[in-house]
Amino acid sequence: MGESRAFDEIWGHGGPAKPRPEFNELARWMADTPHAELHRRQQSAEATFRQLGITFAVYGDTDASERIIPFDIVPRIFMHDEWQRLSEGLVQRVEAINAFLQDIYGERRILKEGVLPPELVLLNPQFRPEVVGIRPPHDVWAHICGIDLVRTGPDEFYVLEDNARTPSGVSYMLENREAMIRLCPELFRSFRVAAVDSYSDMLRETMRSVAPERSGANPVSVVLTPGHFNSAYYEHSFLADTMGVELVEAADLLVDDDIVYMQTIAGRVRVDVIYRRIDDDFLDPLVFRPDSMLGVPGIMAAYRAGNVTLINAPGNGIADDKAIYSYMPEIVKFYSGGDAKLPNVETWRCREPDALKYTLDHLDQLVVKLVDGSGGYGMLVGPTATKAEIEAFRAALIAEPHRYIAQPTLALSTVPTVTETGLAPRHVDFRPFVLSGSDGVRVVPGGLTRVALKEGSLVVNSSQGGGTKDSFVLMPDGPVQGQEQTQVVG
């Protein structure tokens, strides 16, 4: 799966000398800007990120507990019509995810009608019996979704996985844009780039819209973090700060008579909406893990009573499960009545004997993943794996086939990226962010582009050595990234 076979989003198949016609201007900018200057701007961005403390922790890595995610200065660009099609597919998918969660914790029509095997849901470790019968305020479960997309050609986009628990990365989307405005203002004069800096306002309004009915006109919202040792702590504090709400830890909250209060120096303040960045397991020691020191005792009772909104809803992990993902085309059709506008990557469910046999026979060609895995861990990339790694995975598959799915090794699209020796294509994926409130579903016009910085690598996760790029969505008209800012800098 070399770079030469992959579709490059800027250069197409023609290389730097013959870019895709719509990107001639960007290609000219890349050619006219000396490599040393691109490198200097990139280092300037990374120095700023380091000063701001935009770091992440790599668990189990004793060499560097915190590091920045490398940033690449060459943007990835989506044409307006391309973005329109993607947005329609994203809205359809997130609406289906929300309907699915409402159904399986309620009437379970999709199981009764035989669309999904009941045991795949009801015996799934990500299914939370503790949530059965709860209806979240305004029936919204998946308030913030990060839907990971990959591309293989000019019009070929696929959903790689769904993230409906606590998707991260939005702070990088926003800080990458800030860096680009400061360091490459000429690009914002050349292209009509949709603004992403309204994300925090959109998120705050989404949170307000799903507050419990009795909250009144000014519901109190907070961001609940497990603390500064968490790998995404910068993002938690960044979002609380930009939304103008309190960042709290479990010790700052208490539940009294099924009502959540924040303890402040001025006394107790009732809390209506909690954007929690704590996994279900640790959320409430009275309901989930009793040894959790990160959770708030009684918070689930307050939630069940309808006195607080939890974003995202407990129990959403079932929608992230990769075995459930393999049924998403059927799930979308069941709830929307139409075919999925964004297709899945072809997937073999190893719990099924024929799929297991195919996977075991083709391990050196496939990508094999844990159904509940994330972050690039618990994954085999067959074409780049050693014989020993393949055999170890073979043994794991035979022992617990239900824990794995397999997919073809796609020729992921590439985008030109700054390397030590000049510009070169590197594989990318994309995480757009979709917000669902009581007033509808919104897609942020941008997202997080992750780039595999190692030549030939398909693994884009930051924990596995990946970096990020800014993602430009071009607009024919309407609000664009602030011209005032570019003029000041320019």
C-alpha positions as a Python dict, from the first residue, in 0.01 Angstrom:
ca = {
    (1, 'M'): (0, 0, 0),
    (2, 'G'): (263, 257, -99),
    (3, 'E'): (210, 631, -131),
    (4, 'S'): (208, 607, -512),
    (5, 'R'): (-126, 421, -517),
    (6, 'A'): (-299, 664, -286),
    (7, 'F'): (-508, 955, -407),
    (8, 'D'): (-353, 1285, -299),
    (9, 'E'): (-615, 1548, -216),
    (10, 'I'): (-406, 1838, -353),
    (11, 'W'): (-185, 1675, -614),
    (12, 'G'): (-434, 1410, -732),
    (13, 'H'): (-238, 1141, -915),
    (14, 'G'): (-34, 1399, -1108),
    (15, 'G'): (216, 1490, -837),
    (16, 'P'): (344, 1841, -750),
    (17, 'A'): (389, 1936, -1116),
    (18, 'K'): (25, 1870, -1205),
    (19, 'P'): (-206, 1936, -906),
    (20, 'R'): (-584, 1908, -916),
    (21, 'P'): (-706, 2225, -1098),
    (22, 'E'): (-908, 2357, -801),
    (23, 'F'): (-589, 2361, -591),
    (24, 'N'): (-352, 2536, -830),
    (25, 'E'): (-331, 2833, -595),
    (26, 'L'): (-237, 2621, -294),
    (27, 'A'): (13, 2426, -503),
    (28, 'R'): (168, 2758, -612),
    (29, 'W'): (190, 2870, -249),
    (30, 'M'): (364, 2545, -153),
    (31, 'A'): (607, 2578, -445),
    (32, 'D'): (682, 2948, -385),
    (33, 'T'): (732, 2929, -8),
    (34, 'P'): (1085, 2808, 68),
    (35, 'H'): (1105, 2485, 263),
    (36, 'A'): (1303, 2658, 538),
    (37, 'E'): (1022, 2915, 577),
    (38, 'L'): (752, 2645, 600),
    (39, 'H'): (965, 2469, 859),
    (40, 'R'): (1016, 2794, 1055),
    (41, 'R'): (642, 2868, 1065),
    (42, 'Q'): (570, 2513, 1176),
    (43, 'Q'): (823, 2538, 1458),
    (44, 'S'): (670, 2872, 1563),
    (45, 'A'): (324, 2709, 1589),
    (46, 'E'): (460, 2421, 1794),
    (47, 'A'): (646, 2662, 2026),
    (48, 'T'): (315, 2842, 2088),
    (49, 'F'): (138, 2513, 2160),
    (50, 'R'): (410, 2426, 2409),
    (51, 'Q'): (376, 2765, 2582),
    (52, 'L'): (-3, 2727, 2602),
    (53, 'G'): (39, 2380, 2750),
    (54, 'I'): (-144, 2202, 2466),
    (55, 'T'): (-3, 1863, 2552),
    (56, 'F'): (-124, 1509, 2587),
    (57, 'A'): (1, 1224, 2802),
    (58, 'V'): (104, 888, 2664),
    (59, 'Y'): (4, 635, 2927),
    (60, 'G'): (281, 392, 3013),
    (61, 'D'): (550, 606, 2845),
    (62, 'T'): (812, 687, 3107),
    (63, 'D'): (1031, 889, 2870),
    (64, 'A'): (790, 1178, 2813),
    (65, 'S'): (478, 1199, 3024),
    (66, 'E'): (352, 1500, 2827),
    (67, 'R'): (422, 1606, 2471),
    (68, 'I'): (268, 1823, 2203),
    (69, 'I'): (103, 1672, 1899),
    (70, 'P'): (316, 1767, 1596),
    (71, 'F'): (152, 2028, 1372),
    (72, 'D'): (181, 2048, 994),
    (73, 'I'): (154, 2386, 821),
    (74, 'V'): (3, 2266, 489),
    (75, 'P'): (-377, 2274, 525),
    (76, 'R'): (-621, 2014, 408),
    (77, 'I'): (-902, 2166, 197),
    (78, 'F'): (-1265, 2061, 141),
    (79, 'M'): (-1456, 2217, -148),
    (80, 'H'): (-1798, 2357, -61),
    (81, 'D'): (-2005, 2099, -253),
    (82, 'E'): (-1793, 1819, -103),
    (83, 'W'): (-1866, 1955, 243),
    (84, 'Q'): (-2238, 1980, 175),
    (85, 'R'): (-2251, 1610, 88),
    (86, 'L'): (-2046, 1515, 393),
    (87, 'S'): (-2263, 1728, 623),
    (88, 'E'): (-2583, 1564, 501),
    (89, 'G'): (-2435, 1221, 565),
    (90, 'L'): (-2308, 1320, 909),
    (91, 'V'): (-2644, 1461, 1019),
    (92, 'Q'): (-2822, 1146, 898),
    (93, 'R'): (-2576, 921, 1083),
    (94, 'V'): (-2583, 1110, 1412),
    (95, 'E'): (-2964, 1125, 1408),
    (96, 'A'): (-2964, 747, 1359),
    (97, 'I'): (-2716, 698, 1646),
    (98, 'N'): (-2942, 903, 1873),
    (99, 'A'): (-3252, 708, 1768),
    (100, 'F'): (-3066, 379, 1819),
    (101, 'L'): (-2963, 471, 2174),
    (102, 'Q'): (-3314, 589, 2260),
    (103, 'D'): (-3453, 261, 2124),
    (104, 'I'): (-3220, 5, 2282),
    (105, 'Y'): (-3258, 161, 2626),
    (106, 'G'): (-3633, 184, 2570),
    (107, 'E'): (-3868, -13, 2341),
    (108, 'R'): (-3594, -209, 2153),
    (109, 'R'): (-3786, -214, 1827),
    (110, 'I'): (-3468, -276, 1631),
    (111, 'L'): (-3411, -600, 1825),
    (112, 'K'): (-3774, -711, 1810),
    (113, 'E'): (-3777, -667, 1433),
    (114, 'G'): (-3460, -875, 1392),
    (115, 'V'): (-3237, -607, 1243),
    (116, 'L'): (-2964, -674, 1503),
    (117, 'P'): (-2893, -995, 1697),
    (118, 'P'): (-3016, -918, 2052),
    (119, 'E'): (-2709, -1072, 2215),
    (120, 'L'): (-2482, -832, 2023),
    (121, 'V'): (-2646, -547, 2215),
    (122, 'L'): (-2769, -695, 2543),
    (123, 'L'): (-2455, -898, 2620),
    (124, 'N'): (-2219, -626, 2501),
    (125, 'P'): (-1991, -490, 2779),
    (126, 'Q'): (-2067, -138, 2648),
    (127, 'F'): (-2442, -185, 2702),
    (128, 'R'): (-2535, -34, 3040),
    (129, 'P'): (-2837, -202, 3207),
    (130, 'E'): (-2824, 78, 3467),
    (131, 'V'): (-2945, 320, 3198),
    (132, 'V'): (-3245, 114, 3080),
    (133, 'G'): (-3566, 313, 3115),
    (134, 'I'): (-3397, 651, 3155),
    (135, 'R'): (-3500, 919, 2906),
    (136, 'P'): (-3251, 1203, 2897),
    (137, 'P'): (-3388, 1558, 2884),
    (138, 'H'): (-3528, 1632, 2536),
    (139, 'D'): (-3444, 1271, 2432),
    (140, 'V'): (-3094, 1370, 2318),
    (141, 'W'): (-2824, 1109, 2391),
    (142, 'A'): (-2535, 1187, 2157),
    (143, 'H'): (-2488, 1561, 2207),
    (144, 'I'): (-2127, 1569, 2081),
    (145, 'C'): (-2011, 1318, 1821),
    (146, 'G'): (-1678, 1283, 1647),
    (147, 'I'): (-1730, 1073, 1334),
    (148, 'D'): (-1397, 952, 1195),
    (149, 'L'): (-1386, 959, 814),
    (150, 'V'): (-1134, 833, 560),
    (151, 'R'): (-1109, 906, 191),
    (152, 'T'): (-981, 689, -93),
    (153, 'G'): (-1060, 899, -402),
    (154, 'P'): (-1213, 1226, -528),
    (155, 'D'): (-1565, 1126, -420),
    (156, 'E'): (-1503, 821, -202),
    (157, 'F'): (-1552, 892, 169),
    (158, 'Y'): (-1611, 622, 431),
    (159, 'V'): (-1691, 625, 803),
    (160, 'L'): (-1411, 451, 989),
    (161, 'E'): (-1564, 469, 1336),
    (162, 'D'): (-1815, 656, 1549),
    (163, 'N'): (-1723, 838, 1872),
    (164, 'A'): (-2030, 912, 2083),
    (165, 'R'): (-1879, 889, 2432),
    (166, 'T'): (-1626, 1167, 2498),
    (167, 'P'): (-1471, 1253, 2159),
    (168, 'S'): (-1161, 1468, 2197),
    (169, 'G'): (-957, 1683, 1961),
    (170, 'V'): (-1172, 1992, 1918),
    (171, 'S'): (-916, 2212, 2098),
    (172, 'Y'): (-662, 2114, 1834),
    (173, 'M'): (-907, 2210, 1560),
    (174, 'L'): (-940, 2557, 1716),
    (175, 'E'): (-576, 2612, 1808),
    (176, 'N'): (-457, 2489, 1466),
    (177, 'R'): (-678, 2753, 1305),
    (178, 'E'): (-542, 3025, 1534),
    (179, 'A'): (-189, 2926, 1435),
    (180, 'M'): (-271, 2930, 1063),
    (181, 'I'): (-432, 3277, 1082),
    (182, 'R'): (-121, 3410, 1256),
    (183, 'L'): (142, 3233, 1044),
    (184, 'C'): (-20, 3202, 699),
    (185, 'P'): (-257, 3501, 665),
    (186, 'E'): (-207, 3500, 288),
    (187, 'L'): (-403, 3173, 262),
    (188, 'F'): (-710, 3336, 418),
    (189, 'R'): (-693, 3609, 155),
    (190, 'S'): (-669, 3348, -123),
    (191, 'F'): (-946, 3119, 5),
    (192, 'R'): (-1291, 3185, 154),
    (193, 'V'): (-1244, 2962, 460),
    (194, 'A'): (-1543, 2892, 686),
    (195, 'A'): (-1484, 3006, 1044),
    (196, 'V'): (-1457, 2742, 1319),
    (197, 'D'): (-1411, 2977, 1612),
    (198, 'S'): (-1785, 2977, 1682),
    (199, 'Y'): (-1758, 2617, 1810),
    (200, 'S'): (-1753, 2716, 2177),
    (201, 'D'): (-2064, 2932, 2129),
    (202, 'M'): (-2235, 2645, 1943),
    (203, 'L'): (-2145, 2402, 2222),
    (204, 'R'): (-2268, 2640, 2493),
    (205, 'E'): (-2599, 2688, 2308),
    (206, 'T'): (-2632, 2312, 2257),
    (207, 'M'): (-2584, 2260, 2631),
    (208, 'R'): (-2841, 2528, 2716),
    (209, 'S'): (-3090, 2375, 2473),
    (210, 'V'): (-3086, 2036, 2649),
    (211, 'A'): (-3112, 2161, 3007),
    (212, 'P'): (-3394, 2004, 3210),
    (213, 'E'): (-3728, 2178, 3153),
    (214, 'R'): (-3737, 2328, 3503),
    (215, 'S'): (-3397, 2498, 3465),
    (216, 'G'): (-3548, 2822, 3344),
    (217, 'A'): (-3390, 3079, 3114),
    (218, 'N'): (-3039, 3063, 3263),
    (219, 'P'): (-2937, 2702, 3327),
    (220, 'V'): (-2600, 2649, 3500),
    (221, 'S'): (-2355, 2440, 3295),
    (222, 'V'): (-2017, 2298, 3399),
    (223, 'V'): (-1738, 2086, 3248),
    (224, 'L'): (-1651, 1787, 3468),
    (225, 'T'): (-1290, 1670, 3435),
    (226, 'P'): (-1114, 1376, 3600),
    (227, 'G'): (-829, 1617, 3675),
    (228, 'H'): (-501, 1749, 3541),
    (229, 'F'): (-346, 1403, 3513),
    (230, 'N'): (-589, 1316, 3232),
    (231, 'S'): (-437, 1313, 2882),
    (232, 'A'): (-696, 1560, 2750),
    (233, 'Y'): (-697, 1798, 3049),
    (234, 'Y'): (-588, 2094, 2838),
    (235, 'E'): (-898, 2048, 2623),
    (236, 'H'): (-1126, 2031, 2927),
    (237, 'S'): (-992, 2359, 3066),
    (238, 'F'): (-984, 2521, 2720),
    (239, 'L'): (-1352, 2444, 2654),
    (240, 'A'): (-1466, 2557, 2998),
    (241, 'D'): (-1270, 2880, 2957),
    (242, 'T'): (-1393, 2960, 2604),
    (243, 'M'): (-1755, 2881, 2698),
    (244, 'G'): (-1732, 3088, 3015),
    (245, 'V'): (-1843, 2802, 3244),
    (246, 'E'): (-1683, 2643, 3550),
    (247, 'L'): (-1435, 2357, 3518),
    (248, 'V'): (-1504, 2121, 3809),
    (249, 'E'): (-1378, 1795, 3952),
    (250, 'A'): (-1588, 1542, 4142),
    (251, 'A'): (-1496, 1697, 4477),
    (252, 'D'): (-1657, 2025, 4366),
    (253, 'L'): (-1998, 1860, 4320),
    (254, 'L'): (-2240, 1700, 4561),
    (255, 'V'): (-2583, 1545, 4523),
    (256, 'D'): (-2854, 1621, 4776),
    (257, 'D'): (-3211, 1492, 4736),
    (258, 'D'): (-3137, 1397, 4371),
    (259, 'I'): (-3018, 1748, 4284),
    (260, 'V'): (-2659, 1825, 4183),
    (261, 'Y'): (-2491, 2122, 4344),
    (262, 'M'): (-2157, 2291, 4286),
    (263, 'Q'): (-1981, 2398, 4604),
    (264, 'T'): (-1848, 2753, 4574),
    (265, 'I'): (-1709, 3006, 4821),
    (266, 'A'): (-2049, 3178, 4804),
    (267, 'G'): (-2232, 2856, 4889),
    (268, 'R'): (-2411, 2588, 4690),
    (269, 'V'): (-2515, 2652, 4329),
    (270, 'R'): (-2757, 2417, 4156),
    (271, 'V'): (-2611, 2259, 3839),
    (272, 'D'): (-2834, 2182, 3541),
    (273, 'V'): (-2601, 2058, 3265),
    (274, 'I'): (-2275, 1866, 3302),
    (275, 'Y'): (-2041, 1814, 3008),
    (276, 'R'): (-1857, 1523, 3161),
    (277, 'R'): (-1519, 1405, 3036),
    (278, 'I'): (-1526, 1101, 3265),
    (279, 'D'): (-1605, 753, 3132),
    (280, 'D'): (-1921, 573, 3247),
    (281, 'D'): (-1723, 331, 3466),
    (282, 'F'): (-1597, 612, 3687),
    (283, 'L'): (-1900, 846, 3680),
    (284, 'D'): (-2088, 734, 3992),
    (285, 'P'): (-1937, 492, 4246),
    (286, 'L'): (-2287, 409, 4373),
    (287, 'V'): (-2388, 272, 4032),
    (288, 'F'): (-2077, 178, 3836),
    (289, 'R'): (-1729, 110, 3977),
    (290, 'P'): (-1745, 143, 4357),
    (291, 'D'): (-1371, 214, 4376),
    (292, 'S'): (-1393, 523, 4153),
    (293, 'M'): (-1243, 835, 4309),
    (294, 'L'): (-1323, 1043, 3999),
    (295, 'G'): (-1701, 1027, 4009),
    (296, 'V'): (-1985, 1195, 4194),
    (297, 'P'): (-2189, 971, 4428),
    (298, 'G'): (-2558, 1000, 4346),
    (299, 'I'): (-2519, 1173, 4009),
    (300, 'M'): (-2703, 890, 3831),
    (301, 'A'): (-2999, 919, 4068),
    (302, 'A'): (-3019, 1291, 3986),
    (303, 'Y'): (-2999, 1204, 3616),
    (304, 'R'): (-3268, 937, 3643),
    (305, 'A'): (-3492, 1188, 3822),
    (306, 'G'): (-3454, 1428, 3529),
    (307, 'N'): (-3284, 1694, 3741),
    (308, 'V'): (-2958, 1716, 3545),
    (309, 'T'): (-2845, 1665, 3186),
    (310, 'L'): (-2528, 1460, 3132),
    (311, 'I'): (-2338, 1525, 2810),
    (312, 'N'): (-2282, 1279, 2654),
    (313, 'A'): (-2544, 1046, 2799),
    (314, 'P'): (-2429, 742, 3000),
    (315, 'G'): (-2464, 424, 2795),
    (316, 'N'): (-2348, 577, 2466),
    (317, 'G'): (-2048, 343, 2446),
    (318, 'I'): (-2264, 81, 2275),
    (319, 'A'): (-2285, 313, 1971),
    (320, 'D'): (-1902, 329, 1955),
    (321, 'D'): (-1864, -48, 1958),
    (322, 'K'): (-1704, -168, 1634),
    (323, 'A'): (-1930, -473, 1607),
    (324, 'I'): (-2232, -240, 1626),
    (325, 'Y'): (-2053, -15, 1373),
    (326, 'S'): (-2063, -303, 1124),
    (327, 'Y'): (-2443, -282, 1135),
    (328, 'M'): (-2462, 95, 1096),
    (329, 'P'): (-2592, 82, 733),
    (330, 'E'): (-2886, -126, 860),
    (331, 'I'): (-2928, 97, 1168),
    (332, 'V'): (-2936, 414, 954),
    (333, 'K'): (-3190, 258, 717),
    (334, 'F'): (-3409, 136, 1006),
    (335, 'Y'): (-3440, 479, 1168),
    (336, 'S'): (-3416, 712, 867),
    (337, 'G'): (-3598, 504, 607),
    (338, 'G'): (-3320, 570, 353),
    (339, 'D'): (-2982, 430, 259),
    (340, 'A'): (-2678, 561, 448),
    (341, 'K'): (-2533, 862, 267),
    (342, 'L'): (-2192, 789, 419),
    (343, 'P'): (-2093, 424, 370),
    (344, 'N'): (-1902, 211, 617),
    (345, 'V'): (-1568, 50, 544),
    (346, 'E'): (-1629, -316, 454),
    (347, 'T'): (-1615, -508, 782),
    (348, 'W'): (-1585, -874, 880),
    (349, 'R'): (-1734, -964, 1221),
    (350, 'C'): (-1497, -1225, 1360),
    (351, 'R'): (-1774, -1358, 1587),
    (352, 'E'): (-1920, -1512, 1268),
    (353, 'P'): (-1742, -1838, 1163),
    (354, 'D'): (-1708, -1750, 792),
    (355, 'A'): (-1574, -1404, 872),
    (356, 'L'): (-1328, -1550, 1124),
    (357, 'K'): (-1202, -1800, 869),
    (358, 'Y'): (-1155, -1528, 607),
    (359, 'T'): (-974, -1306, 858),
    (360, 'L'): (-739, -1583, 974),
    (361, 'D'): (-661, -1670, 611),
    (362, 'H'): (-581, -1307, 520),
    (363, 'L'): (-425, -1163, 838),
    (364, 'D'): (-128, -1023, 646),
    (365, 'Q'): (-364, -814, 429),
    (366, 'L'): (-620, -684, 680),
    (367, 'V'): (-655, -434, 964),
    (368, 'V'): (-789, -615, 1273),
    (369, 'K'): (-932, -417, 1568),
    (370, 'L'): (-1077, -477, 1912),
    (371, 'V'): (-1450, -398, 1901),
    (372, 'D'): (-1411, -170, 2205),
    (373, 'G'): (-1059, -44, 2131),
    (374, 'S'): (-951, 315, 2071),
    (375, 'G'): (-641, 527, 2026),
    (376, 'G'): (-472, 287, 1786),
    (377, 'Y'): (-422, 27, 2060),
    (378, 'G'): (-521, -340, 2027),
    (379, 'M'): (-492, -318, 1649),
    (380, 'L'): (-308, -519, 1383),
    (381, 'V'): (-215, -358, 1050),
    (382, 'G'): (-142, -676, 856),
    (383, 'P'): (72, -543, 568),
    (384, 'T'): (319, -373, 805),
    (385, 'A'): (311, -629, 1091),
    (386, 'T'): (590, -874, 1168),
    (387, 'K'): (530, -1249, 1147),
    (388, 'A'): (546, -1267, 1526),
    (389, 'E'): (281, -995, 1562),
    (390, 'I'): (55, -1172, 1313),
    (391, 'E'): (88, -1504, 1496),
    (392, 'A'): (18, -1339, 1831),
    (393, 'F'): (-297, -1182, 1686),
    (394, 'R'): (-396, -1516, 1532),
    (395, 'A'): (-389, -1676, 1879),
    (396, 'A'): (-591, -1388, 2029),
    (397, 'L'): (-850, -1412, 1751),
    (398, 'I'): (-895, -1786, 1791),
    (399, 'A'): (-929, -1749, 2170),
    (400, 'E'): (-1185, -1464, 2165),
    (401, 'P'): (-1316, -1405, 1810),
    (402, 'H'): (-1617, -1203, 1933),
    (403, 'R'): (-1381, -928, 2050),
    (404, 'Y'): (-1254, -844, 1700),
    (405, 'I'): (-1354, -707, 1361),
    (406, 'A'): (-1142, -697, 1046),
    (407, 'Q'): (-1133, -448, 759),
    (408, 'P'): (-943, -416, 432),
    (409, 'T'): (-625, -208, 432),
    (410, 'L'): (-754, 99, 250),
    (411, 'A'): (-539, 322, 33),
    (412, 'L'): (-610, 626, 254),
    (413, 'S'): (-583, 960, 79),
    (414, 'T'): (-273, 1172, 136),
    (415, 'V'): (-206, 1545, 175),
    (416, 'P'): (132, 1712, 113),
    (417, 'T'): (317, 1741, 443),
    (418, 'V'): (640, 1910, 550),
    (419, 'T'): (918, 1655, 609),
    (420, 'E'): (1289, 1697, 677),
    (421, 'T'): (1363, 1663, 306),
    (422, 'G'): (1076, 1870, 166),
    (423, 'L'): (705, 1824, 92),
    (424, 'A'): (586, 1465, 67),
    (425, 'P'): (245, 1292, 74),
    (426, 'R'): (132, 1152, 409),
    (427, 'H'): (-186, 962, 489),
    (428, 'V'): (-469, 1142, 669),
    (429, 'D'): (-804, 1080, 832),
    (430, 'F'): (-1063, 1332, 951),
    (431, 'R'): (-1278, 1387, 1259),
    (432, 'P'): (-1560, 1638, 1209),
    (433, 'F'): (-1760, 1735, 1517),
    (434, 'V'): (-2140, 1712, 1519),
    (435, 'L'): (-2352, 1881, 1788),
    (436, 'S'): (-2706, 1769, 1868),
    (437, 'G'): (-2938, 1983, 2078),
    (438, 'S'): (-3312, 2002, 2131),
    (439, 'D'): (-3317, 2244, 1837),
    (440, 'G'): (-3148, 2018, 1581),
    (441, 'V'): (-2812, 1886, 1460),
    (442, 'R'): (-2521, 2109, 1353),
    (443, 'V'): (-2196, 2016, 1182),
    (444, 'V'): (-1898, 2240, 1259),
    (445, 'P'): (-1750, 2358, 922),
    (446, 'G'): (-1407, 2209, 982),
    (447, 'G'): (-1264, 1938, 1202),
    (448, 'L'): (-950, 1760, 1310),
    (449, 'T'): (-729, 1626, 1033),
    (450, 'R'): (-485, 1373, 1172),
    (451, 'V'): (-178, 1286, 968),
    (452, 'A'): (49, 979, 984),
    (453, 'L'): (391, 1146, 986),
    (454, 'K'): (592, 829, 925),
    (455, 'E'): (635, 749, 556),
    (456, 'G'): (391, 478, 447),
    (457, 'S'): (223, 461, 791),
    (458, 'L'): (-156, 439, 812),
    (459, 'V'): (-173, 500, 1190),
    (460, 'V'): (-267, 863, 1256),
    (461, 'N'): (-328, 847, 1634),
    (462, 'S'): (-126, 1096, 1837),
    (463, 'S'): (-36, 821, 2083),
    (464, 'Q'): (120, 634, 1790),
    (465, 'G'): (323, 922, 1646),
    (466, 'G'): (62, 1107, 1438),
    (467, 'G'): (27, 1482, 1390),
    (468, 'T'): (-249, 1728, 1295),
    (469, 'K'): (-333, 1979, 1020),
    (470, 'D'): (-584, 2259, 988),
    (471, 'S'): (-890, 2168, 780),
    (472, 'F'): (-1025, 2440, 550),
    (473, 'V'): (-1388, 2422, 439),
    (474, 'L'): (-1438, 2661, 146),
    (475, 'M'): (-1752, 2874, 131),
    (476, 'P'): (-1917, 3030, -176),
    (477, 'D'): (-2061, 3303, 48),
    (478, 'G'): (-2159, 3368, 410),
    (479, 'P'): (-1932, 3413, 712),
    (480, 'V'): (-1566, 3328, 661),
    (481, 'Q'): (-1266, 3324, 892),
    (482, 'G'): (-1232, 3684, 1014),
    (483, 'Q'): (-1075, 3905, 752),
    (484, 'E'): (-994, 4162, 1021),
    (485, 'Q'): (-763, 3914, 1185),
    (486, 'T'): (-578, 3838, 864),
    (487, 'Q'): (-540, 4208, 785),
    (488, 'V'): (-394, 4284, 1126),
    (489, 'V'): (-144, 4001, 1097),
    (490, 'G'): (-66, 4071, 732),
}
